[in-house]
Short mmCIF file of C-alpha atoms in Angstrom, two decimals:
data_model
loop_
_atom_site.label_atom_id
_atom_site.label_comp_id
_atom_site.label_asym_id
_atom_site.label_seq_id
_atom_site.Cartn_x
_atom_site.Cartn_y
_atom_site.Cartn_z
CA UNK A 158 4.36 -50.01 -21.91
CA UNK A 159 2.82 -52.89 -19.91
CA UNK A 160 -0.31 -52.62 -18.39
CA UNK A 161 1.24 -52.24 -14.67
CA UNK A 162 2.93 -49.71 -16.26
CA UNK A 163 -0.30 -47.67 -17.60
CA UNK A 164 -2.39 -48.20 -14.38
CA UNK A 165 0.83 -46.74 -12.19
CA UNK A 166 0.80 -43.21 -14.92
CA UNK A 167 -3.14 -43.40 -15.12
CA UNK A 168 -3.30 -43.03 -10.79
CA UNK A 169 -0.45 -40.60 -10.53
CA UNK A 170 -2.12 -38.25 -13.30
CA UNK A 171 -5.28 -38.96 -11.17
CA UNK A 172 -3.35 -37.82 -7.94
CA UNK A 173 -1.43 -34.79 -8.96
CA UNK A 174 -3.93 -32.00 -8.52
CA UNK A 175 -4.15 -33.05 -4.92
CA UNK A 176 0.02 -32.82 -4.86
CA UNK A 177 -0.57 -29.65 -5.65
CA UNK A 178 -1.77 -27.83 -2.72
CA UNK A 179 -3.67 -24.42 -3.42
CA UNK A 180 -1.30 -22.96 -1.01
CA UNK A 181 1.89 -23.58 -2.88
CA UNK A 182 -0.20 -22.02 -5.72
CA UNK A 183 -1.10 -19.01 -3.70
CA UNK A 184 2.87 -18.45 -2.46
CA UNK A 185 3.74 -19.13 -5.69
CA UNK A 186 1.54 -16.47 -7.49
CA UNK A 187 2.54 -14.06 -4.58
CA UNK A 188 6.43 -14.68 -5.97
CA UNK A 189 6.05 -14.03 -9.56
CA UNK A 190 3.45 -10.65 -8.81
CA UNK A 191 6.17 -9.20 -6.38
CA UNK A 192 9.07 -9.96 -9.15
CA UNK A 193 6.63 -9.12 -12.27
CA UNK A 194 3.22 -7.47 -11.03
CA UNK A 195 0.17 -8.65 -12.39
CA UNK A 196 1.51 -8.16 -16.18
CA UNK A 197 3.75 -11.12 -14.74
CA UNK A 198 1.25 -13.56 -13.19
CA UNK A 199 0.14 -15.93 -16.29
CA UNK A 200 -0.69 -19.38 -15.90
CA UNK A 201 2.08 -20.45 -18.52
CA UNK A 202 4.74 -18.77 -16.05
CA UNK A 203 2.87 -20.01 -12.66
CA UNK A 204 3.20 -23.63 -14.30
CA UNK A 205 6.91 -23.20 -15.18
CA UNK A 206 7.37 -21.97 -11.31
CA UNK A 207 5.94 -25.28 -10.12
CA UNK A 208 7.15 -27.93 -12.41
CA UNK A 209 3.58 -28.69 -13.34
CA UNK A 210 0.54 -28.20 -16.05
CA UNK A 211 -2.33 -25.66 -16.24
CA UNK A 212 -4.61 -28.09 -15.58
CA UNK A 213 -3.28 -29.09 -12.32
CA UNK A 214 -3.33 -25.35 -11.07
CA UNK A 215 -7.37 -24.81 -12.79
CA UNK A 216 -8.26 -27.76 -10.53
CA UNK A 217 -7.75 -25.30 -7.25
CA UNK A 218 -7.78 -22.17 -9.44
CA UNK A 219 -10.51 -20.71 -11.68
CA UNK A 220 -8.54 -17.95 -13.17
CA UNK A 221 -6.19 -15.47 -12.91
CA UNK A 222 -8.82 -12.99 -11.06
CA UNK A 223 -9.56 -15.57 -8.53
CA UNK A 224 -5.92 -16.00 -8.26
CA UNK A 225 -5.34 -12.57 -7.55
CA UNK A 226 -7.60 -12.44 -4.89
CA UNK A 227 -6.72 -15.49 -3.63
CA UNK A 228 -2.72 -14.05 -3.15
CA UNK A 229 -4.08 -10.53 -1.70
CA UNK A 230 -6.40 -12.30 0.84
CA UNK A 231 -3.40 -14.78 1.58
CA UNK A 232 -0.80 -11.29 2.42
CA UNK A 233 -4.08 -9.48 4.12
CA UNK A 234 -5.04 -12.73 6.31
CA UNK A 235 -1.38 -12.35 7.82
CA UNK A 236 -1.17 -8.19 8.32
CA UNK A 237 -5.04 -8.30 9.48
CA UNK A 238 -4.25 -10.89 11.85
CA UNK A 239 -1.49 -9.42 13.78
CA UNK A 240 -2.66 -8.53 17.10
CA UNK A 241 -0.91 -6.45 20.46
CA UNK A 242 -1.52 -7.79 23.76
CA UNK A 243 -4.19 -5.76 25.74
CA UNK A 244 -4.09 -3.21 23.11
CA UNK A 245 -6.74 0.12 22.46
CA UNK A 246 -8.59 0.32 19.47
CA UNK A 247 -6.54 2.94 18.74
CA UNK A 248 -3.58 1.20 18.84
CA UNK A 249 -5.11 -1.31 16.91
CA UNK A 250 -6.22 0.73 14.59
CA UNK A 251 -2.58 2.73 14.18
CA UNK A 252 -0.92 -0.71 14.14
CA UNK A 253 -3.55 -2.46 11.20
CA UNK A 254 -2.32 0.59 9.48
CA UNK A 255 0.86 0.75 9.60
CA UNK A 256 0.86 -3.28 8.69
CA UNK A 257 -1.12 -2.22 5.78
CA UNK A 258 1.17 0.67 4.62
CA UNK A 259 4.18 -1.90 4.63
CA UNK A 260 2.67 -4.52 3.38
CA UNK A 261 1.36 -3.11 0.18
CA UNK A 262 4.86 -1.21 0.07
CA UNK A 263 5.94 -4.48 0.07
CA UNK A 264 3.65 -5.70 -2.57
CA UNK A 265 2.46 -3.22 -4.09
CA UNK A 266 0.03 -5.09 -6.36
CA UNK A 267 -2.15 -5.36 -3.59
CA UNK A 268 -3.38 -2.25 -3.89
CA UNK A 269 -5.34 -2.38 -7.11
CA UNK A 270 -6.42 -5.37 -6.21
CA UNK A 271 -8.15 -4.31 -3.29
CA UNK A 272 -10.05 -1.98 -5.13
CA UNK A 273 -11.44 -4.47 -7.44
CA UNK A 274 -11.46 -6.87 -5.48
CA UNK A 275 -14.42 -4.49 -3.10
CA UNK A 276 -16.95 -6.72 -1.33
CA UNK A 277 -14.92 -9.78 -1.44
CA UNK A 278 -13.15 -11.42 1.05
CA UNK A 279 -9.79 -9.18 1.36
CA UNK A 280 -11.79 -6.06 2.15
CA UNK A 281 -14.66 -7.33 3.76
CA UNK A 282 -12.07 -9.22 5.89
CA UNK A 283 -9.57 -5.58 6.28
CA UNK A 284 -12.93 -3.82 6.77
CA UNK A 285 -14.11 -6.14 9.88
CA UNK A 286 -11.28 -5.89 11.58
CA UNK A 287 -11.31 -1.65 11.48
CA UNK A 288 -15.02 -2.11 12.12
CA UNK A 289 -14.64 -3.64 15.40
CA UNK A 290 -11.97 -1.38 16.93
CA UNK A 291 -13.83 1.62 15.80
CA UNK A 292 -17.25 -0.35 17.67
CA UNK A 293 -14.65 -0.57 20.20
CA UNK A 294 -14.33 3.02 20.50
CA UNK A 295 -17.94 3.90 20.94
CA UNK A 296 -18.69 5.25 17.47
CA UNK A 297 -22.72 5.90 17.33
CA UNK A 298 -24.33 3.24 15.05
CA UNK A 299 -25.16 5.52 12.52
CA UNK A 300 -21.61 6.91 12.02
CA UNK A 301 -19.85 3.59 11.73
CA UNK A 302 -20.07 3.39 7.83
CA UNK A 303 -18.70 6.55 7.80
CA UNK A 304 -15.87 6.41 10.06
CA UNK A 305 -14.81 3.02 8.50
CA UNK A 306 -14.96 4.63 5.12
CA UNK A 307 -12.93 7.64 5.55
CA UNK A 308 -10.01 5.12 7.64
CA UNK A 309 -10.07 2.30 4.95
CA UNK A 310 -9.99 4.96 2.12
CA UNK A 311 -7.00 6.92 3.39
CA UNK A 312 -5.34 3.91 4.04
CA UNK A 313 -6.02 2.30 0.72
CA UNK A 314 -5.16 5.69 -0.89
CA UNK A 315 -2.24 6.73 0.61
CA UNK A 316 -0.43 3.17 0.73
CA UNK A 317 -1.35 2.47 -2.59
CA UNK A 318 -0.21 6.16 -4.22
CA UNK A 319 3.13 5.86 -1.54
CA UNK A 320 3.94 2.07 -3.77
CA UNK A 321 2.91 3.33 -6.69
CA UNK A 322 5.54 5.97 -6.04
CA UNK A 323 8.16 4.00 -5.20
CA UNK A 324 7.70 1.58 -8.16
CA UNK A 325 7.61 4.45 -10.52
CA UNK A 326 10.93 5.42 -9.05
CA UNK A 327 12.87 1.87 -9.36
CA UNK A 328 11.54 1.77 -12.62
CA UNK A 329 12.67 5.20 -13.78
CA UNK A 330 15.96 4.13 -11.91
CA UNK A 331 15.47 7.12 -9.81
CA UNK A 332 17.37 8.07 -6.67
CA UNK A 333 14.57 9.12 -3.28
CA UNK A 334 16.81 11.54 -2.06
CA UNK A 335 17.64 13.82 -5.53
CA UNK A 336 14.14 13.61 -6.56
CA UNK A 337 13.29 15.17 -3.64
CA UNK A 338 15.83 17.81 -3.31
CA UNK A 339 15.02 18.76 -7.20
CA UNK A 340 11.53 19.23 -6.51
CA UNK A 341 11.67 21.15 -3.05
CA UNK A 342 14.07 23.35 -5.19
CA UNK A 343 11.43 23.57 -7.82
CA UNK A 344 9.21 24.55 -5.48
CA UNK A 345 10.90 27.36 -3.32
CA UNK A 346 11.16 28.73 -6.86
CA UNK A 347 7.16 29.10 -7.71
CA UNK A 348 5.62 32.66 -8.00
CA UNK A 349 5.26 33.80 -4.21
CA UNK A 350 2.05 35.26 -4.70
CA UNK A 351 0.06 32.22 -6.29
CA UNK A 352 1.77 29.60 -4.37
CA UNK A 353 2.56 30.80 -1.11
CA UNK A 354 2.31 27.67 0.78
CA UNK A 355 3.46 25.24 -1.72
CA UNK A 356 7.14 27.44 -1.33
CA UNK A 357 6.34 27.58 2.62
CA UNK A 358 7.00 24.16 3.11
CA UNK A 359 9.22 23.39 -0.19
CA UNK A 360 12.26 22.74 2.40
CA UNK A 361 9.92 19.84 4.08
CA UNK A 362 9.97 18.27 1.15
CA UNK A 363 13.72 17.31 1.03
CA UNK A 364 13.27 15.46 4.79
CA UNK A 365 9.90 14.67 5.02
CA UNK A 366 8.99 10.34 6.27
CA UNK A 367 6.27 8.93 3.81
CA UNK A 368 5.54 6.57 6.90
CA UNK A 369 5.33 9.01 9.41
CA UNK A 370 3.38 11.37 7.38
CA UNK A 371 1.35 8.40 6.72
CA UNK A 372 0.85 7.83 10.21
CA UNK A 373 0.09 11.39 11.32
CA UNK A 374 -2.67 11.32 8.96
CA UNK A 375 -4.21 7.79 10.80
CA UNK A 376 -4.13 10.09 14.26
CA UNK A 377 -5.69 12.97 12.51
CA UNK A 378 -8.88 10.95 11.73
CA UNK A 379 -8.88 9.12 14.98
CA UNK A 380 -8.48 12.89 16.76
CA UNK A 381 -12.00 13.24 14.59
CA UNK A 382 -13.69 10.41 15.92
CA UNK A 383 -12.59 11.21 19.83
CA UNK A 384 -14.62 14.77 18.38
CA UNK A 385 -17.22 12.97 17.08
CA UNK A 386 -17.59 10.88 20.70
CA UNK A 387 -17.35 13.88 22.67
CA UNK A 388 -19.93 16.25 20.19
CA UNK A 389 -22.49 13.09 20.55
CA UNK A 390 -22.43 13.22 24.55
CA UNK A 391 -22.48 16.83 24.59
CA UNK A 392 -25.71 16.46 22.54
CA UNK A 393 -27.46 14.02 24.55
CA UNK A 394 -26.40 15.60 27.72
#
C-alpha cells in the first residue's frame, strides 16, 4: 500500500463516526427492540444492522442503557409532541393518552423503560407535558404532584400491562377472541356467593375494547380533578 493509499484509509477511519449519525443509531436500535425487545438490542447485532463497528456506534453511544433511553425518548419526543389545534387540557390530556397507549402497544419495550428510565429525559419530558394541561386546568399548587402522579401512573400501568398482554399472547400464539370467550366462560362458572361480581360482568369480558376501557379510565380521573376544582372553590367561598 502506498503512502497516498494509507493517508486516504487513515482520514476515512478518522471520518466514519461522524457518517454515522446518532440518529440512524437511534432508528436503528428502535428496529431491532420492536423485532427482538431489549433481549435483542446488542451492540454486535446494532453493528451488523448498520454495516459498521462498535466503535463507531460508542463514539455517539455510551451503552446499551443510554441507548435505550435514547430510542424511548426518540418514540416519546414524537407522541408527546403531537398537538390539536385550540384544544382543552382535557383534550390534551385524553389525546397524550391515547398516543401513549398506542405507542407503547406499538413498542412495547417502552414501557419498562420508562420506569427505569424515572427522572430522565423521557418522563420528565411525558411528565411536563401532563403537567401543563393539568396547570391548565386550574389544579391548586399543592395538588399538582398528585394529580400528575395518579394520570402518568395509570397511563404507564395500564399501557404497559395492555402490551405486555398482547406480547404474551403472540408469543403463546394465542387467538384475542378465544381467550376471551374461555375466560368469560370460566368466569360465569365461579361460586355465586364468593364471586358475585366477577360472574356479573363475565359476559363483558368476551366484547369488552382494551382502548376504550383504557380511555374511560383517563375521564374517570379527569371527572376527579373537575371534583377536586369545584370542592376547592366551595371551600374558599
Amino acid at each position: 500500500m502506498s503512502r497516498c493509499d494509507m493517508v486516504k484509509k487513515a482520514r476515512r477511519s478518522q471520518r466514519r463516526p461522524d457518517s454515522l449519525s446518532r440518529d440512524r443509531i437511534i432508528d436503528a436500535a428502535i428496529e431491532l427492540l420492536d423485532e427482538s425487545g431489549e433481549g435483542g438490542l446488542t451492540f454486535r447485532a446494532l453493528s451488523e444492522r448498520l454495516s459498521t463497528g462498535p466503535g463507531a456506534i460508542y463514539w455517539h453511544i455510551a451503552n446499551k442503557s443510554d441507548l435505550l433511553v435514547a430510542a424511548c425518548d426518540a418514540v416519546m419526543t414524537r407522541t408527546v409532541d403531537a398537538r390539536i389545534a385550540d384544544a382543552s387540557p382535557e383534550a390534551t390530556i385524553r389525546t397524550l393518552a391515547l398516543g401513549m397507549f398506542d405507542a407503547i402497544d406499538a413498542h412495547p419495550w417502552i414501557g419498562s423503560t420508562l420506569i427505569h428510565a424515572a427522572g430522565q429525559q423521557p418522563a420528565v419530558r411525558i411528565l411536563e407535558r401532563i403537567g401543563q394541561q393539568i396547570r391548565a386546568l386550574g389544579v391548586p399548587d399543592d395538588a399538582q404532584w398528585t394529580t400528575v402522579s395518579a394520570l402518568l401512573n395509570y397511563i404507564l400501568g395500564v399501557a404497559g400491562q395492555n402490551a405486555a398482554n398482547a406480547q404474551f399472547a403472540r408469543m403463546h400464539d394465542l387467538d384475542r377472541s378465544n381467550f376471551l370467550d374461555a375466560l368469560s366462560t370460566a368466569w360465569s362458572e365461579l361460586d355465586p356467593d364468593q364471586y358475585p361480581f366477577a360472574r356479573s360482568i363475565a359476559g363483558q369480558m368476551r366484547v369488552h375494547d382494551d382502548r376504550a376501557d383504557f380511555l374511560a379510565g383517563i375521564d374517570l380521573i379527569l371527572g376527579g380533578i373537575r371534583g377536586l376544582r369545584t370542592d376547592r372553590i366551595d371551600q374558599g367561598a
